[in-house]
mmCIF file with all atom_site columns, C-alpha atoms in Angstrom:
data_model
loop_
_atom_site.group_PDB
_atom_site.id
_atom_site.type_symbol
_atom_site.label_atom_id
_atom_site.label_alt_id
_atom_site.label_comp_id
_atom_site.label_asym_id
_atom_site.label_entity_id
_atom_site.label_seq_id
_atom_site.pdbx_PDB_ins_code
_atom_site.Cartn_x
_atom_site.Cartn_y
_atom_site.Cartn_z
_atom_site.occupancy
_atom_site.B_iso_or_equiv
_atom_site.pdbx_formal_charge
_atom_site.auth_seq_id
_atom_site.auth_comp_id
_atom_site.auth_asym_id
_atom_site.auth_atom_id
_atom_site.pdbx_PDB_model_num
ATOM 1   C CA . UNK A 1 1   ? -103.898 13.551 151.528 1.00 0.00 ? 20  UNK A CA 1
ATOM 2   C CA . UNK A 1 2   ? -106.873 11.445 152.606 1.00 0.00 ? 21  UNK A CA 1
ATOM 3   C CA . UNK A 1 3   ? -106.381 12.578 156.219 1.00 0.00 ? 22  UNK A CA 1
ATOM 4   C CA . UNK A 1 4   ? -107.270 16.089 155.063 1.00 0.00 ? 23  UNK A CA 1
ATOM 5   C CA . UNK A 1 5   ? -110.043 15.135 152.616 1.00 0.00 ? 24  UNK A CA 1
ATOM 6   C CA . UNK A 1 6   ? -112.791 17.323 153.991 1.00 0.00 ? 25  UNK A CA 1
ATOM 7   C CA . UNK A 1 7   ? -110.423 20.180 154.700 1.00 0.00 ? 26  UNK A CA 1
ATOM 8   C CA . UNK A 1 8   ? -109.023 19.990 151.156 1.00 0.00 ? 27  UNK A CA 1
ATOM 9   C CA . UNK A 1 9   ? -112.521 20.485 149.748 1.00 0.00 ? 28  UNK A CA 1
ATOM 10  C CA . UNK A 1 10  ? -112.961 23.569 151.878 1.00 0.00 ? 29  UNK A CA 1
ATOM 11  C CA . UNK A 1 11  ? -109.603 24.963 150.702 1.00 0.00 ? 30  UNK A CA 1
ATOM 12  C CA . UNK A 1 12  ? -110.603 24.333 147.099 1.00 0.00 ? 31  UNK A CA 1
ATOM 13  C CA . UNK A 1 13  ? -113.835 26.250 147.710 1.00 0.00 ? 32  UNK A CA 1
ATOM 14  C CA . UNK A 1 14  ? -111.874 29.178 149.151 1.00 0.00 ? 33  UNK A CA 1
ATOM 15  C CA . UNK A 1 15  ? -109.392 29.164 146.257 1.00 0.00 ? 34  UNK A CA 1
ATOM 16  C CA . UNK A 1 16  ? -112.192 28.855 143.694 1.00 0.00 ? 35  UNK A CA 1
ATOM 17  C CA . UNK A 1 17  ? -114.339 31.675 145.053 1.00 0.00 ? 36  UNK A CA 1
ATOM 18  C CA . UNK A 1 18  ? -112.574 34.081 147.369 1.00 0.00 ? 37  UNK A CA 1
ATOM 19  C CA . UNK A 1 19  ? -110.467 35.558 144.565 1.00 0.00 ? 38  UNK A CA 1
ATOM 20  C CA . UNK A 1 20  ? -113.700 37.176 143.444 1.00 0.00 ? 39  UNK A CA 1
ATOM 21  C CA . UNK A 1 21  ? -113.508 39.427 146.502 1.00 0.00 ? 40  UNK A CA 1
ATOM 22  C CA . UNK A 1 22  ? -110.108 40.667 145.454 1.00 0.00 ? 41  UNK A CA 1
ATOM 23  C CA . UNK A 1 23  ? -110.303 40.882 141.667 1.00 0.00 ? 42  UNK A CA 1
ATOM 24  C CA . UNK A 1 24  ? -113.951 41.748 141.042 1.00 0.00 ? 43  UNK A CA 1
ATOM 25  C CA . UNK A 1 25  ? -114.296 43.635 144.379 1.00 0.00 ? 44  UNK A CA 1
ATOM 26  C CA . UNK A 1 26  ? -117.670 42.061 145.143 1.00 0.00 ? 45  UNK A CA 1
ATOM 27  C CA . UNK A 1 27  ? -117.548 43.413 148.712 1.00 0.00 ? 46  UNK A CA 1
ATOM 28  C CA . UNK A 1 28  ? -119.180 40.476 150.443 1.00 0.00 ? 47  UNK A CA 1
ATOM 29  C CA . UNK A 1 29  ? -116.675 40.337 153.319 1.00 0.00 ? 48  UNK A CA 1
ATOM 30  C CA . UNK A 1 30  ? -117.138 44.058 153.919 1.00 0.00 ? 49  UNK A CA 1
ATOM 31  C CA . UNK A 1 31  ? -120.766 43.374 154.768 1.00 0.00 ? 50  UNK A CA 1
ATOM 32  C CA . UNK A 1 32  ? -120.003 41.173 157.765 1.00 0.00 ? 51  UNK A CA 1
ATOM 33  C CA . UNK A 1 33  ? -123.319 41.738 159.535 1.00 0.00 ? 52  UNK A CA 1
ATOM 34  C CA . UNK A 1 34  ? -125.305 40.942 156.388 1.00 0.00 ? 53  UNK A CA 1
ATOM 35  C CA . UNK A 1 35  ? -123.261 37.794 155.785 1.00 0.00 ? 54  UNK A CA 1
ATOM 36  C CA . UNK A 1 36  ? -123.835 36.589 159.362 1.00 0.00 ? 55  UNK A CA 1
ATOM 37  C CA . UNK A 1 37  ? -127.567 37.308 159.138 1.00 0.00 ? 56  UNK A CA 1
ATOM 38  C CA . UNK A 1 38  ? -127.739 35.358 155.842 1.00 0.00 ? 57  UNK A CA 1
ATOM 39  C CA . UNK A 1 39  ? -125.710 32.357 157.021 1.00 0.00 ? 58  UNK A CA 1
ATOM 40  C CA . UNK A 1 40  ? -126.435 31.932 160.743 1.00 0.00 ? 59  UNK A CA 1
ATOM 41  C CA . UNK A 1 41  ? -130.062 30.772 160.614 1.00 0.00 ? 60  UNK A CA 1
ATOM 42  C CA . UNK A 1 42  ? -129.374 28.119 157.968 1.00 0.00 ? 61  UNK A CA 1
ATOM 43  C CA . UNK A 1 43  ? -126.146 27.038 159.605 1.00 0.00 ? 62  UNK A CA 1
ATOM 44  C CA . UNK A 1 44  ? -127.968 26.636 162.915 1.00 0.00 ? 63  UNK A CA 1
ATOM 45  C CA . UNK A 1 45  ? -130.574 24.365 161.299 1.00 0.00 ? 64  UNK A CA 1
ATOM 46  C CA . UNK A 1 46  ? -127.949 22.233 159.561 1.00 0.00 ? 65  UNK A CA 1
ATOM 47  C CA . UNK A 1 47  ? -125.883 21.935 162.753 1.00 0.00 ? 66  UNK A CA 1
ATOM 48  C CA . UNK A 1 48  ? -129.002 20.798 164.618 1.00 0.00 ? 67  UNK A CA 1
ATOM 49  C CA . UNK A 1 49  ? -129.680 18.306 161.819 1.00 0.00 ? 68  UNK A CA 1
ATOM 50  C CA . UNK A 1 50  ? -126.111 17.016 162.005 1.00 0.00 ? 69  UNK A CA 1
ATOM 51  C CA . UNK A 1 51  ? -126.400 16.626 165.759 1.00 0.00 ? 70  UNK A CA 1
ATOM 52  C CA . UNK A 1 52  ? -129.598 14.629 165.362 1.00 0.00 ? 71  UNK A CA 1
ATOM 53  C CA . UNK A 1 53  ? -128.240 12.489 162.526 1.00 0.00 ? 72  UNK A CA 1
ATOM 54  C CA . UNK A 1 54  ? -124.994 11.699 164.316 1.00 0.00 ? 73  UNK A CA 1
ATOM 55  C CA . UNK A 1 55  ? -126.780 10.896 167.605 1.00 0.00 ? 74  UNK A CA 1
ATOM 56  C CA . UNK A 1 56  ? -129.260 8.644  165.780 1.00 0.00 ? 75  UNK A CA 1
ATOM 57  C CA . UNK A 1 57  ? -126.466 6.788  163.963 1.00 0.00 ? 76  UNK A CA 1
ATOM 58  C CA . UNK A 1 58  ? -127.693 7.959  160.510 1.00 0.00 ? 77  UNK A CA 1
ATOM 59  C CA . UNK A 1 59  ? -124.593 10.039 159.775 1.00 0.00 ? 78  UNK A CA 1
ATOM 60  C CA . UNK A 1 60  ? -120.953 9.862  160.612 1.00 0.00 ? 79  UNK A CA 1
ATOM 61  C CA . UNK A 1 61  ? -117.640 11.345 159.538 1.00 0.00 ? 80  UNK A CA 1
ATOM 62  C CA . UNK A 1 62  ? -114.840 9.177  158.302 1.00 0.00 ? 81  UNK A CA 1
ATOM 63  C CA . UNK A 1 63  ? -112.119 9.553  160.923 1.00 0.00 ? 82  UNK A CA 1
ATOM 64  C CA . UNK A 1 64  ? -109.498 8.944  158.244 1.00 0.00 ? 83  UNK A CA 1
ATOM 65  C CA . UNK A 1 65  ? -110.531 12.140 156.442 1.00 0.00 ? 84  UNK A CA 1
ATOM 66  C CA . UNK A 1 66  ? -110.946 14.600 159.331 1.00 0.00 ? 85  UNK A CA 1
ATOM 67  C CA . UNK A 1 67  ? -108.427 16.383 161.524 1.00 0.00 ? 86  UNK A CA 1
ATOM 68  C CA . UNK A 1 68  ? -109.936 15.006 164.713 1.00 0.00 ? 87  UNK A CA 1
ATOM 69  C CA . UNK A 1 69  ? -110.885 18.427 166.096 1.00 0.00 ? 88  UNK A CA 1
ATOM 70  C CA . UNK A 1 70  ? -114.476 18.389 167.283 1.00 0.00 ? 89  UNK A CA 1
ATOM 71  C CA . UNK A 1 71  ? -116.742 21.288 168.216 1.00 0.00 ? 90  UNK A CA 1
ATOM 72  C CA . UNK A 1 72  ? -120.034 21.257 170.118 1.00 0.00 ? 91  UNK A CA 1
ATOM 73  C CA . UNK A 1 73  ? -122.263 18.193 169.656 1.00 0.00 ? 92  UNK A CA 1
ATOM 74  C CA . UNK A 1 74  ? -119.313 16.061 168.475 1.00 0.00 ? 93  UNK A CA 1
ATOM 75  C CA . UNK A 1 75  ? -119.346 17.674 165.054 1.00 0.00 ? 94  UNK A CA 1
ATOM 76  C CA . UNK A 1 76  ? -115.920 17.984 163.342 1.00 0.00 ? 95  UNK A CA 1
ATOM 77  C CA . UNK A 1 77  ? -114.341 21.350 162.722 1.00 0.00 ? 96  UNK A CA 1
ATOM 78  C CA . UNK A 1 78  ? -114.522 20.721 158.965 1.00 0.00 ? 97  UNK A CA 1
ATOM 79  C CA . UNK A 1 79  ? -118.315 20.541 159.098 1.00 0.00 ? 98  UNK A CA 1
ATOM 80  C CA . UNK A 1 80  ? -118.529 23.928 160.889 1.00 0.00 ? 99  UNK A CA 1
ATOM 81  C CA . UNK A 1 81  ? -116.169 25.394 158.335 1.00 0.00 ? 100 UNK A CA 1
ATOM 82  C CA . UNK A 1 82  ? -118.313 23.961 155.555 1.00 0.00 ? 101 UNK A CA 1
ATOM 83  C CA . UNK A 1 83  ? -121.412 25.727 156.892 1.00 0.00 ? 102 UNK A CA 1
ATOM 84  C CA . UNK A 1 84  ? -119.505 29.040 156.821 1.00 0.00 ? 103 UNK A CA 1
ATOM 85  C CA . UNK A 1 85  ? -117.225 28.831 153.768 1.00 0.00 ? 104 UNK A CA 1
ATOM 86  C CA . UNK A 1 86  ? -119.630 27.372 151.222 1.00 0.00 ? 105 UNK A CA 1
ATOM 87  C CA . UNK A 1 87  ? -122.398 29.994 151.788 1.00 0.00 ? 106 UNK A CA 1
ATOM 88  C CA . UNK A 1 88  ? -119.862 32.814 151.666 1.00 0.00 ? 107 UNK A CA 1
ATOM 89  C CA . UNK A 1 89  ? -118.524 31.368 148.400 1.00 0.00 ? 108 UNK A CA 1
ATOM 90  C CA . UNK A 1 90  ? -122.057 31.233 147.078 1.00 0.00 ? 109 UNK A CA 1
ATOM 91  C CA . UNK A 1 91  ? -122.668 34.878 148.040 1.00 0.00 ? 110 UNK A CA 1
ATOM 92  C CA . UNK A 1 92  ? -119.391 35.915 146.385 1.00 0.00 ? 111 UNK A CA 1
ATOM 93  C CA . UNK A 1 93  ? -120.342 33.989 143.244 1.00 0.00 ? 112 UNK A CA 1
ATOM 94  C CA . UNK A 1 94  ? -123.776 35.611 142.869 1.00 0.00 ? 113 UNK A CA 1
ATOM 95  C CA . UNK A 1 95  ? -122.259 39.062 143.602 1.00 0.00 ? 114 UNK A CA 1
ATOM 96  C CA . UNK A 1 96  ? -119.545 38.426 140.988 1.00 0.00 ? 115 UNK A CA 1
ATOM 97  C CA . UNK A 1 97  ? -122.225 37.544 138.411 1.00 0.00 ? 116 UNK A CA 1
ATOM 98  C CA . UNK A 1 98  ? -124.141 40.709 139.348 1.00 0.00 ? 117 UNK A CA 1
ATOM 99  C CA . UNK A 1 99  ? -120.928 42.707 138.934 1.00 0.00 ? 118 UNK A CA 1
ATOM 100 C CA . UNK A 1 100 ? -120.387 41.357 135.463 1.00 0.00 ? 119 UNK A CA 1
ATOM 101 C CA . UNK A 1 101 ? -124.099 41.363 134.517 1.00 0.00 ? 120 UNK A CA 1
ATOM 102 C CA . UNK A 1 102 ? -125.125 44.846 135.608 1.00 0.00 ? 121 UNK A CA 1
ATOM 103 C CA . UNK A 1 103 ? -128.652 44.460 134.128 1.00 0.00 ? 122 UNK A CA 1
ATOM 104 C CA . UNK A 1 104 ? -129.598 41.700 136.607 1.00 0.00 ? 123 UNK A CA 1
ATOM 105 C CA . UNK A 1 105 ? -132.269 42.879 139.020 1.00 0.00 ? 124 UNK A CA 1
ATOM 106 C CA . UNK A 1 106 ? -131.944 42.216 142.742 1.00 0.00 ? 125 UNK A CA 1
ATOM 107 C CA . UNK A 1 107 ? -134.937 42.898 144.963 1.00 0.00 ? 126 UNK A CA 1
ATOM 108 C CA . UNK A 1 108 ? -134.249 43.996 148.475 1.00 0.00 ? 127 UNK A CA 1
#
């Protein structure tokens, strides 16, 4: 299981949050453009930070816990998935709370 440590955390995040899309019908995934606009700028900054931290020797990924698939800048696939899945889960969670708590105000 350790080989898939990071991936397992991502799967747990999906299992723990994505059911909200189905059962509470929060509609986050239907708003693809909005999701991308919310996630992309922050993900870009964190990917740049990871690139810097890895290149500087300040950060590394335990090879025993990753799949060994690397994307641009030598960053593991699991890290890219983290920057996508966790923010989507957060959006689903806040939308689920807003679904249950109709009186909550959201300013657009």
